[in-house]
XYZ file of C-alpha atoms in Angstrom:
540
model
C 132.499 65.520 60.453
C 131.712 68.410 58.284
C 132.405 72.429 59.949
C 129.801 74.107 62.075
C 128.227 76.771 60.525
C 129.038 80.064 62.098
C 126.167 82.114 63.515
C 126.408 85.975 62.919
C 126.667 87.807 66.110
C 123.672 89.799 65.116
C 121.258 87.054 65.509
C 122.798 86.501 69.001
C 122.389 90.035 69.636
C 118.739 89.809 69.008
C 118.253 86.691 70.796
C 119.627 87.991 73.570
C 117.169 91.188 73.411
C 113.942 88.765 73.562
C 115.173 86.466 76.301
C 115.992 89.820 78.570
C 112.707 91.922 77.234
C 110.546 88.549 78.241
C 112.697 87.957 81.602
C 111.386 92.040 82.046
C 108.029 91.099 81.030
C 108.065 88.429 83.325
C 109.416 90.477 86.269
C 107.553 93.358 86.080
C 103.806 90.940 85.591
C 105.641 89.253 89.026
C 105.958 92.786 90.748
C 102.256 93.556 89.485
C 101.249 90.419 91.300
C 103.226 91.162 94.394
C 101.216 94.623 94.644
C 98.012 92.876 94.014
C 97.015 92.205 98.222
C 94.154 89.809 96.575
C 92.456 89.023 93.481
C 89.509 86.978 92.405
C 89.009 86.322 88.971
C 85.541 83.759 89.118
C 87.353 81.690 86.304
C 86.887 78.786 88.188
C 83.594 78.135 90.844
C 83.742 79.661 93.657
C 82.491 77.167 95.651
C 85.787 76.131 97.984
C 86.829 79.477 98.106
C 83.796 81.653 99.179
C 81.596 80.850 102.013
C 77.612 81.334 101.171
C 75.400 82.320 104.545
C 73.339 79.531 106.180
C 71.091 81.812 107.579
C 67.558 81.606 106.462
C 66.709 84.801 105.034
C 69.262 84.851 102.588
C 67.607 82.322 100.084
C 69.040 83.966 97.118
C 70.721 81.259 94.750
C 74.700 82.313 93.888
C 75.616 81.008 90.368
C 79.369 80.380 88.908
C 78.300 82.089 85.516
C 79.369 83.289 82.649
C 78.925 87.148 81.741
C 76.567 87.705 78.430
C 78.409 87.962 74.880
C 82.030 86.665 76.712
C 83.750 83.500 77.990
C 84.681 85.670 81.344
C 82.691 83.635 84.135
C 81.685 85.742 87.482
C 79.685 85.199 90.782
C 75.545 85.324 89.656
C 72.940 86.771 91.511
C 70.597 84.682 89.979
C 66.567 85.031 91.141
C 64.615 88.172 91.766
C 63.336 89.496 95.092
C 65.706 87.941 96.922
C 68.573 88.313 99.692
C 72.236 87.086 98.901
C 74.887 87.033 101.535
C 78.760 85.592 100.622
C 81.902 85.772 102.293
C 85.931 85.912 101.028
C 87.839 85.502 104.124
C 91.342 86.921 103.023
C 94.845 85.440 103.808
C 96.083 88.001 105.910
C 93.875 91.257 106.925
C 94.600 94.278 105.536
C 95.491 97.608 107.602
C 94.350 100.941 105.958
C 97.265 102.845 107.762
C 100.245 104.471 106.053
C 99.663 103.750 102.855
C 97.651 103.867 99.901
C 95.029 100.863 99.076
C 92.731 100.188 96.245
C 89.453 98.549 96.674
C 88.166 97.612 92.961
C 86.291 95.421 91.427
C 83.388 95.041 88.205
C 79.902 94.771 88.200
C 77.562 93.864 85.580
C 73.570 94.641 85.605
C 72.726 92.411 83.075
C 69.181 93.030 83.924
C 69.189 96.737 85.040
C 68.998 97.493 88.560
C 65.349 99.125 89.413
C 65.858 98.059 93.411
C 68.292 96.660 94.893
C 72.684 96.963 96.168
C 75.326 95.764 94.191
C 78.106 96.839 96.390
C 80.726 95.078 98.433
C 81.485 95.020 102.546
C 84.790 94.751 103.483
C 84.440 93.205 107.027
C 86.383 93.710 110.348
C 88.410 90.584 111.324
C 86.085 87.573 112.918
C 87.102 89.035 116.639
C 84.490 91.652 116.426
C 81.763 89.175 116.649
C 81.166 87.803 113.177
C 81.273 84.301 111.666
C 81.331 83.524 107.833
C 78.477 80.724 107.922
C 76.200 83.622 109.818
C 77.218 86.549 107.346
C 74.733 88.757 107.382
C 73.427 92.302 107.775
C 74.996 92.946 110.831
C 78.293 91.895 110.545
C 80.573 94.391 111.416
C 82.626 96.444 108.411
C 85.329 98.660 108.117
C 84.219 100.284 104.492
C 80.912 99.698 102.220
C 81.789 100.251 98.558
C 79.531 100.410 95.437
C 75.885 100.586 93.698
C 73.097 101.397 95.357
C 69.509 102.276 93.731
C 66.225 101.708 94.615
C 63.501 104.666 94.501
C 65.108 108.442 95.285
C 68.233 106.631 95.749
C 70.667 105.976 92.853
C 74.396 106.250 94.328
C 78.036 104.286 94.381
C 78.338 103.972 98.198
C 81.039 104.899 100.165
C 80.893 104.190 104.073
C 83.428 103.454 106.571
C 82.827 102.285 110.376
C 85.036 104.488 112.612
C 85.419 104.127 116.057
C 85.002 107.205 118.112
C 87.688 107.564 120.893
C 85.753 109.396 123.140
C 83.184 107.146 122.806
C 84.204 103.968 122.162
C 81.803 103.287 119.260
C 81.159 102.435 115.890
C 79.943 104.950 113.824
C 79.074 105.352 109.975
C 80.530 108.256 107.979
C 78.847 108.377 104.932
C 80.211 110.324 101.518
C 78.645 113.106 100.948
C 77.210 113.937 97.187
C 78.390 110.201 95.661
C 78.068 109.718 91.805
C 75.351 107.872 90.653
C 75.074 104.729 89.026
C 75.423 103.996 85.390
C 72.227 103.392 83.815
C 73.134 100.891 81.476
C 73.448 96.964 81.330
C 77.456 97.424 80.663
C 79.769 96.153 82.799
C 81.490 99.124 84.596
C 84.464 99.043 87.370
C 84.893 100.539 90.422
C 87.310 101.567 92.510
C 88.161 103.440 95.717
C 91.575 105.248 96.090
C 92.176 105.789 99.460
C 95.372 107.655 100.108
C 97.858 107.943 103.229
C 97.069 111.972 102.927
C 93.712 111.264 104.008
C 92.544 111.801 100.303
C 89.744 109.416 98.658
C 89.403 109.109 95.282
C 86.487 107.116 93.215
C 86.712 106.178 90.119
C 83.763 104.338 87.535
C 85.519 102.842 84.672
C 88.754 104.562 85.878
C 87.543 108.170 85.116
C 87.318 110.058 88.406
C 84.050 110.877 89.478
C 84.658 112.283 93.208
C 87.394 113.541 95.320
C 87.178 113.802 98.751
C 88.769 114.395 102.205
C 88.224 111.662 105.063
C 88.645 114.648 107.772
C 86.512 117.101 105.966
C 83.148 117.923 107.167
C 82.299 118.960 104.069
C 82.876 115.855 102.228
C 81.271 113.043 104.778
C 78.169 113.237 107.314
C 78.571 113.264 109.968
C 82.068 114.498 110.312
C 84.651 112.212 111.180
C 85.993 114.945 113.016
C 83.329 116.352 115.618
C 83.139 120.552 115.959
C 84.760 121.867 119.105
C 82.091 123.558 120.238
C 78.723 122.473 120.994
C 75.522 125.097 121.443
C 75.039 124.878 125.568
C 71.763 122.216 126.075
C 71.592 124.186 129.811
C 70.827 127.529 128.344
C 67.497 128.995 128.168
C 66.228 132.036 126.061
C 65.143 134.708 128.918
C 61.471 135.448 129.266
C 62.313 139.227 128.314
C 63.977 138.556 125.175
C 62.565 139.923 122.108
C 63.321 138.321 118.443
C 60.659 141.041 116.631
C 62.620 143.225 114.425
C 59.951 145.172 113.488
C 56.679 145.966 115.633
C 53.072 147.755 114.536
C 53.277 150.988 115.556
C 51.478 151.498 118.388
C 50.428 155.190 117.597
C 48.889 154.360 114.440
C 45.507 154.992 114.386
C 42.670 153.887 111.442
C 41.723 156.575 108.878
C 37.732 157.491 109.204
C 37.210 156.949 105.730
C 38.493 153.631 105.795
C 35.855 151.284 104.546
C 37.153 147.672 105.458
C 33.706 146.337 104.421
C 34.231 147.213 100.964
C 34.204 144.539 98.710
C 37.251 143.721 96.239
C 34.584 143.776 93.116
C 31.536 144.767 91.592
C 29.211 145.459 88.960
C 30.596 147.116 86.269
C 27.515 149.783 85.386
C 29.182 151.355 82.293
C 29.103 147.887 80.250
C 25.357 147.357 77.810
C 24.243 144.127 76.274
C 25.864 143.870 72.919
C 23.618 144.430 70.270
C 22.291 141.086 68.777
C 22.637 139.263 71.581
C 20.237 136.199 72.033
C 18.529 135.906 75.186
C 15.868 132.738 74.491
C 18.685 130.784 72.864
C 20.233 128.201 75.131
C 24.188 128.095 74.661
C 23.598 124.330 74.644
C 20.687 122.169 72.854
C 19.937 118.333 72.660
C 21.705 117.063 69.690
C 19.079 116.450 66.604
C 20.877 113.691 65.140
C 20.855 111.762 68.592
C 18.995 108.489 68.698
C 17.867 106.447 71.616
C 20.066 103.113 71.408
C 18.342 99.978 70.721
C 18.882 98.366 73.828
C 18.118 101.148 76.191
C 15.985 99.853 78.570
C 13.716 102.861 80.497
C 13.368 100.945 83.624
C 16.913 100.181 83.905
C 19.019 102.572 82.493
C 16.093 105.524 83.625
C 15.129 107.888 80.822
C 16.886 108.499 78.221
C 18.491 111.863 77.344
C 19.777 113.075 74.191
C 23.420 114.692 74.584
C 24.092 118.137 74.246
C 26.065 119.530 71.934
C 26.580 123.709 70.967
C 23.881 125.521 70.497
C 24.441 126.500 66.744
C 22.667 129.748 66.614
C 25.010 131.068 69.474
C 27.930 130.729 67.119
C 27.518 133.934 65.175
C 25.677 135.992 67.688
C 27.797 137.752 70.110
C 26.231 135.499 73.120
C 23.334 133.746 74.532
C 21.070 133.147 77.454
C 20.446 135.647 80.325
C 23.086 138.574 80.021
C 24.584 139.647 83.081
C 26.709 142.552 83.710
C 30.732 142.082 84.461
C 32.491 142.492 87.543
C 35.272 145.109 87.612
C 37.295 145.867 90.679
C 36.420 148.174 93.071
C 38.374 151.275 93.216
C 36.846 151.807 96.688
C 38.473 148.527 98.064
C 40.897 148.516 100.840
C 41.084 145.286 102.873
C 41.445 145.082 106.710
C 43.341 147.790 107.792
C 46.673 147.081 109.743
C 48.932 149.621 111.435
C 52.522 150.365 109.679
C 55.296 148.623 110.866
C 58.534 150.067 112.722
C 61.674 149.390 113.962
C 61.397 147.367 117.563
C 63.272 149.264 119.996
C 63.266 146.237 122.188
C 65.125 143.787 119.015
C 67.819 141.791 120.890
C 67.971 139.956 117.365
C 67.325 135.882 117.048
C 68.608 134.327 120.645
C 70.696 131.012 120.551
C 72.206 129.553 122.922
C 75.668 129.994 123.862
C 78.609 127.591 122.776
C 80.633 125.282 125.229
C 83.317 123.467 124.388
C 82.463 120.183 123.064
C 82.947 117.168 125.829
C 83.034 114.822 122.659
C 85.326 116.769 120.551
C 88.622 114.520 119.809
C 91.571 115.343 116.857
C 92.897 113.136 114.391
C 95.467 113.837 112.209
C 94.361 110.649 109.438
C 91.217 108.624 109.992
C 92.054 104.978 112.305
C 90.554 102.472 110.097
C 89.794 98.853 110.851
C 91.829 96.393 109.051
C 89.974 94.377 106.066
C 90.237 90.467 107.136
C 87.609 89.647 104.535
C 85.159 90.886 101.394
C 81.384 90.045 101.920
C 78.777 90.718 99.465
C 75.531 91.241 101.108
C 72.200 92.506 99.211
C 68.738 92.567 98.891
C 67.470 93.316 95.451
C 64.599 93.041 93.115
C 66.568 92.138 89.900
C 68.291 88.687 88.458
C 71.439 88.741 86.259
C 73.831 91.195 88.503
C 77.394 89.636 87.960
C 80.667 90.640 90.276
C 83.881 89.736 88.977
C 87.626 90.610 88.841
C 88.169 91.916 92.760
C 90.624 93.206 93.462
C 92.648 95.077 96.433
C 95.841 96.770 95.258
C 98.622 98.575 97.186
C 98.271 101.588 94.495
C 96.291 102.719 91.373
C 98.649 101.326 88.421
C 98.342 97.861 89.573
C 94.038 98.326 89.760
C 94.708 100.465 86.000
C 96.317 97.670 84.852
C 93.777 95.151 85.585
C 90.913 97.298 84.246
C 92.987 97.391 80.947
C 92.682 93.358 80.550
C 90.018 92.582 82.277
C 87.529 95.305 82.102
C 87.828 97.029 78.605
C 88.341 94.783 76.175
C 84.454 93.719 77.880
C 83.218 97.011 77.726
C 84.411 97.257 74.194
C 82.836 94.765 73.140
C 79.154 95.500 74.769
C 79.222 99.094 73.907
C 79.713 98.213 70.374
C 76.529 95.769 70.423
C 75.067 98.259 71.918
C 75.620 100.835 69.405
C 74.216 97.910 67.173
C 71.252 97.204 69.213
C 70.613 101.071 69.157
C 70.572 101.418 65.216
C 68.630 98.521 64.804
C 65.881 99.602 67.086
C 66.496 102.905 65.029
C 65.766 101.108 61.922
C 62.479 99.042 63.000
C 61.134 102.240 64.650
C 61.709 104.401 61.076
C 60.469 101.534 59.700
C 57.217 101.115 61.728
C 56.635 105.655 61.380
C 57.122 104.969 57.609
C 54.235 102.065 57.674
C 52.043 103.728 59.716
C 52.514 107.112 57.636
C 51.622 105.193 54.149
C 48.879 103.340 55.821
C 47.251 106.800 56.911
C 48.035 108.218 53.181
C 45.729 105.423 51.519
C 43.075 106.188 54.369
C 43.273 109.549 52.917
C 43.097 108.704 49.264
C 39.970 107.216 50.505
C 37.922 110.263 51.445
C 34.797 110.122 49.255
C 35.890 113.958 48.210
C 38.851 113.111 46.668
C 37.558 109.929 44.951
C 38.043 111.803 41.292
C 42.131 111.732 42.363
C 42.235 108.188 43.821
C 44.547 106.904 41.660
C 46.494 109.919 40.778
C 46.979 109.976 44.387
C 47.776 105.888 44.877
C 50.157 106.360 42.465
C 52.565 109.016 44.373
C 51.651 106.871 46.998
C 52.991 103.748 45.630
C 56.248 105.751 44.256
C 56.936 106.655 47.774
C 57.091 103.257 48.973
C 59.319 101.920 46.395
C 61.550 104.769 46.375
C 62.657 105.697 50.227
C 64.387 108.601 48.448
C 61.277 110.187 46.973
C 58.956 109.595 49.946
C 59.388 113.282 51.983
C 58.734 114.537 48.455
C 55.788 112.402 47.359
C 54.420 113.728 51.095
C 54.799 117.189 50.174
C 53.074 116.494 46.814
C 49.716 114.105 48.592
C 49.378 117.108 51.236
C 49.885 119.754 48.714
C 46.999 117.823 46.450
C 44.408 117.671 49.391
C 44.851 120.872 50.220
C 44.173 122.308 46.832
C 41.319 119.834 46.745
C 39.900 120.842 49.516
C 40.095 124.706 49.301
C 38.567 124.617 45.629
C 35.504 122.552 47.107
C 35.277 125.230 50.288
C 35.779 128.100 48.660
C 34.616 126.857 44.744
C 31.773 125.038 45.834
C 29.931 127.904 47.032
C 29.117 129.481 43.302
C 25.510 129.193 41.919
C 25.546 127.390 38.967
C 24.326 129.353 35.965
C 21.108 129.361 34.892
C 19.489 127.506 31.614
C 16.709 128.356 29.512
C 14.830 125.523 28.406
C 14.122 125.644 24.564
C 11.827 123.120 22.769
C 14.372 122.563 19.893
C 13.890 119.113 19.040
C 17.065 119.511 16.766
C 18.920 120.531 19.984
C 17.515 117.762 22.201
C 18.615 115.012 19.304
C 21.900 116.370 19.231
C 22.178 116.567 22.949
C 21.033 113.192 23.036
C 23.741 111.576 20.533
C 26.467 113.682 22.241
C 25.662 112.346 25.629
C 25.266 108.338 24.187
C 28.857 109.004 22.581
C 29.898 110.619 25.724
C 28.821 107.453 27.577
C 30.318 105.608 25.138
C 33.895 106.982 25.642
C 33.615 106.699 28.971
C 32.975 102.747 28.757
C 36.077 102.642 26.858
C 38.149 104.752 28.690
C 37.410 102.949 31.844
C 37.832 99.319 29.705
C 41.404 100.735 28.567
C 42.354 102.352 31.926
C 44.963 100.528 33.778
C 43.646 98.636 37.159
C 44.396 100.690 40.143
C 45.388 99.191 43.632
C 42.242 100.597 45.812
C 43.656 98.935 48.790
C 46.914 98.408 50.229
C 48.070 95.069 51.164
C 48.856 94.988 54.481
């Protein structure tokens, strides 16, 4: 037998490095999975695991689907105008005492969301009066969580069920100021941090969005916490008691000169009729050029009317019709008199009545949540294509981070990308449609019967323009700048008499004229013959 080969102890070395970095790996993905309390991934239909409502009025077809643009599958709400209702019944419930828990999971408007919930219910255990095949509205929660918008309201929910212990009932705290929802068709994650310190944290696409206290009255209505005192329902505001702080004054008395009749304007007698003002002119006349339409019947459509239109002889004058003086105000004008105010000597200032301590008033040190035995999603909405996928309910933040690392963003990545794609095309075709639409009114210009002598000067910038993307603001400048000049010489040159001509009987003159204006003719003919054919039209 021939020798072994020795192996250096290097290579050992670094074999030994990979086995114990993957056995790490391995351990640390184990200890992930240990924090994750549950997880549902909608790789595989979700038919054996999640229990759809038989009730009737949720008719709203569930779909094992994928999500648009990716191979990640999720749970479809998949018809308009409809009402869905599923259930998750968990292993083991989960208590919301002591520690922290995340509640997170990804959502997908594929469709927008004009109307309609896309949030989850995390329900009570089955012992306060609920069953899974008869999920529905009222099934009792411990915490609401997610998208809500429909009219005025656009919001991520947050509402937990407490039970008063005074009481003994269930009452809804609702988050006060939530964030709203994005207005996209990306998918975005959420997640709810909710802290053994009483602290709640929510988070869209894990940047925090809203921090608040469960036992602050500031951050949920009503107050989980209720106010120790209570205004007394018993107490009455005395008879006697006056809120005026200020009265009339009862010695006033009403100047004689004060004229409450007089009124707040009147002629103004220093103003005369401006000179050259036309008082038989109408300011409005039937318009000359108005016809009676062909099929204007008398008996049917009564008699016919020509419209008005400004009366053109009223345009230079200063005005027409009857003049009338102006009003001015009067200086005489004083309104209803009213005596001045003073202080009330009687002024007890605004009653209320007095505070009691509350009978309902109870203290808490951290809220006394219902455990979580299962997650419910139950909506009415008026869109198709919403998608939930990758819940999840941690026992702290870095186990919900990392899932929103692989599951979420590499998603988002890719979407917001075609979107940014999406975006420049629709860019592109709108530039493309302005620049159209801008040529197309160009050669409608080069069309005026005024500027029919520059036609095809003008066609031809026009026609450089289109070709040449680069040229076209400047070719603009240039057509505007030649219609302009155009235009002013025929406003402001066309106004000249043209000289006048003494006829002379020179027959000389007349022959020569004559010849000239055949050879002018002439030239012409060829000029046109040789002149290069000009596109009159554009092809559309």
């Amino acid at each position: 037998m021939g020798e072994r080969k020795r192996i250096p102890l290097g290579i050992f070395a670094v074999i030994f490095f990979v086995i114990c970095s993957s056995s790490l790996h391995l351990l640390r993905a184990s200890d992930d999975a240990d924090d994750a309390i549950f997880y549902e991934s909608f790789d595989e239909d979700f038919d054996d695991r999640w229990i759809v409502s038989d009730k009737d009025e949720y008719n709203g077809i569930w779909k094992h689907s994928k999500s648009e643009g990716h191979e990640d599958y999720g749970l479809l709400v998949s018809e308009k105008a409809r009402k869905y209702a599923v259930v998750k019944e968990l292993d083991e419930p989960v208590i919301l005492k002591d520690e922290s828990v995340v509640l997170q999971f990804e959502t997908r408007l594929q469709n927008g969301l004009e109307c309609g919930g896309a949030y989850l219910k995390y329900l009570r255990p089955q012992e306060a009066g609920w069953k899974p095949k008869e999920f529905d509205n009222d099934s009792p929660y411990s915490i609401m969580f997610g998208p809500d918008k429909c009219g005025a309201t656009n919001k991520v929910h947050f509402i937990f069920k407490h039970k008063n212990p005074k009481s003994g009932e269930y009452v809804e705290h609702h988050l006060k100021f939530p964030p709203s929802v994005p207005s996209d068709k990306l998918s975005h994650v959420y997640t709810a941090i909710l802290k053994p310190d009483n602290e709640l944290q929510i988070l869209i696409d894990g940047e925090q969005k809203k921090k608040a206290n469960f036992l602050s009255s500031e951050d949920f209505e009503p107050s989980l916490i209720p106010p120790k005192t209570i205004p007394d329902p018993e107490d009455k505001k005395p008879e006697d008691w006056d809120e005026r702080e200020k009265i009339p004054d009862p010695s006033a008395v009403k100047p004689d000169d004060w004229d409450e009749d007089a009124p707040l304007e009147i002629l103004d007698e220093e103003t005369v009729k401006p000179e050259g003002w036309l008082d038989d002119e109408p300011e409005e006349i039937d318009d000359p050029e108005a016809t009676k339409p062909e099929d204007w019947d008398d008996e049917e459509d009564g008699e016919w009317e020509a419209p008005k239109i400004t009366n053109p002889n009223c345009e230079t004058a200063p005005g027409c019709g009857e003049w009338k003086r102006p009003m001015k105000k009067n200086p005489a004008y004083k309104g209803k008199w009213h005596a001045p105010l003073i202080k009330n000597p009687a002024y007890k200032g605004i009653w209320k009545p007095q505070d009691i301590p509350n009978p309902d008033y109870f203290e808490l040190k951290k809220p006394d949540f219902e455990p979580i035995a299962a997650i419910g999603i139950e909506i009415w909405t008026m869109q198709d294509g919403i998608l939930f996928d990758n819940i999840l309910i941690a026992k702290d933040d870095k186990i919900a981070a990392s899932y929103r690392e692989t599951t979420w963003k590499p998603k988002f990545t890719i979407e917001k990308e075609k979107q940014k794609e999406e975006e420049k095309d629709t860019e592109s075709s709108g530039l493309a449609s302005i620049h159209k639409k801008v040529f197309d009114l160009l050669y409608k210009i080069a069309d005026i019967p005024f500027l029919s002598a520059y036609k095809f000067k003008i066609h031809d910038l026009i026609e450089k323009g289109e070709t040449q993307p680069n040229l076209t603001v400047g070719i603009l400048v240039a057509v505007v700048v030649i219609v302009l000049t155009i235009f002013l010489r025929i406003v402001f040159g066309g106004k000249k008499k043209p000289a006048r001509v003494e006829k002379t009987n020179t027959p000389a003159a007349e022959t020569s004229t004559n010849q000239d204006s055949g050879e002018n003719e002439e030239n012409k003919e060829e000029e046109t013959s040789k002149a290069p054919r000009r596109r009159v039209k554009r092809d559309n």
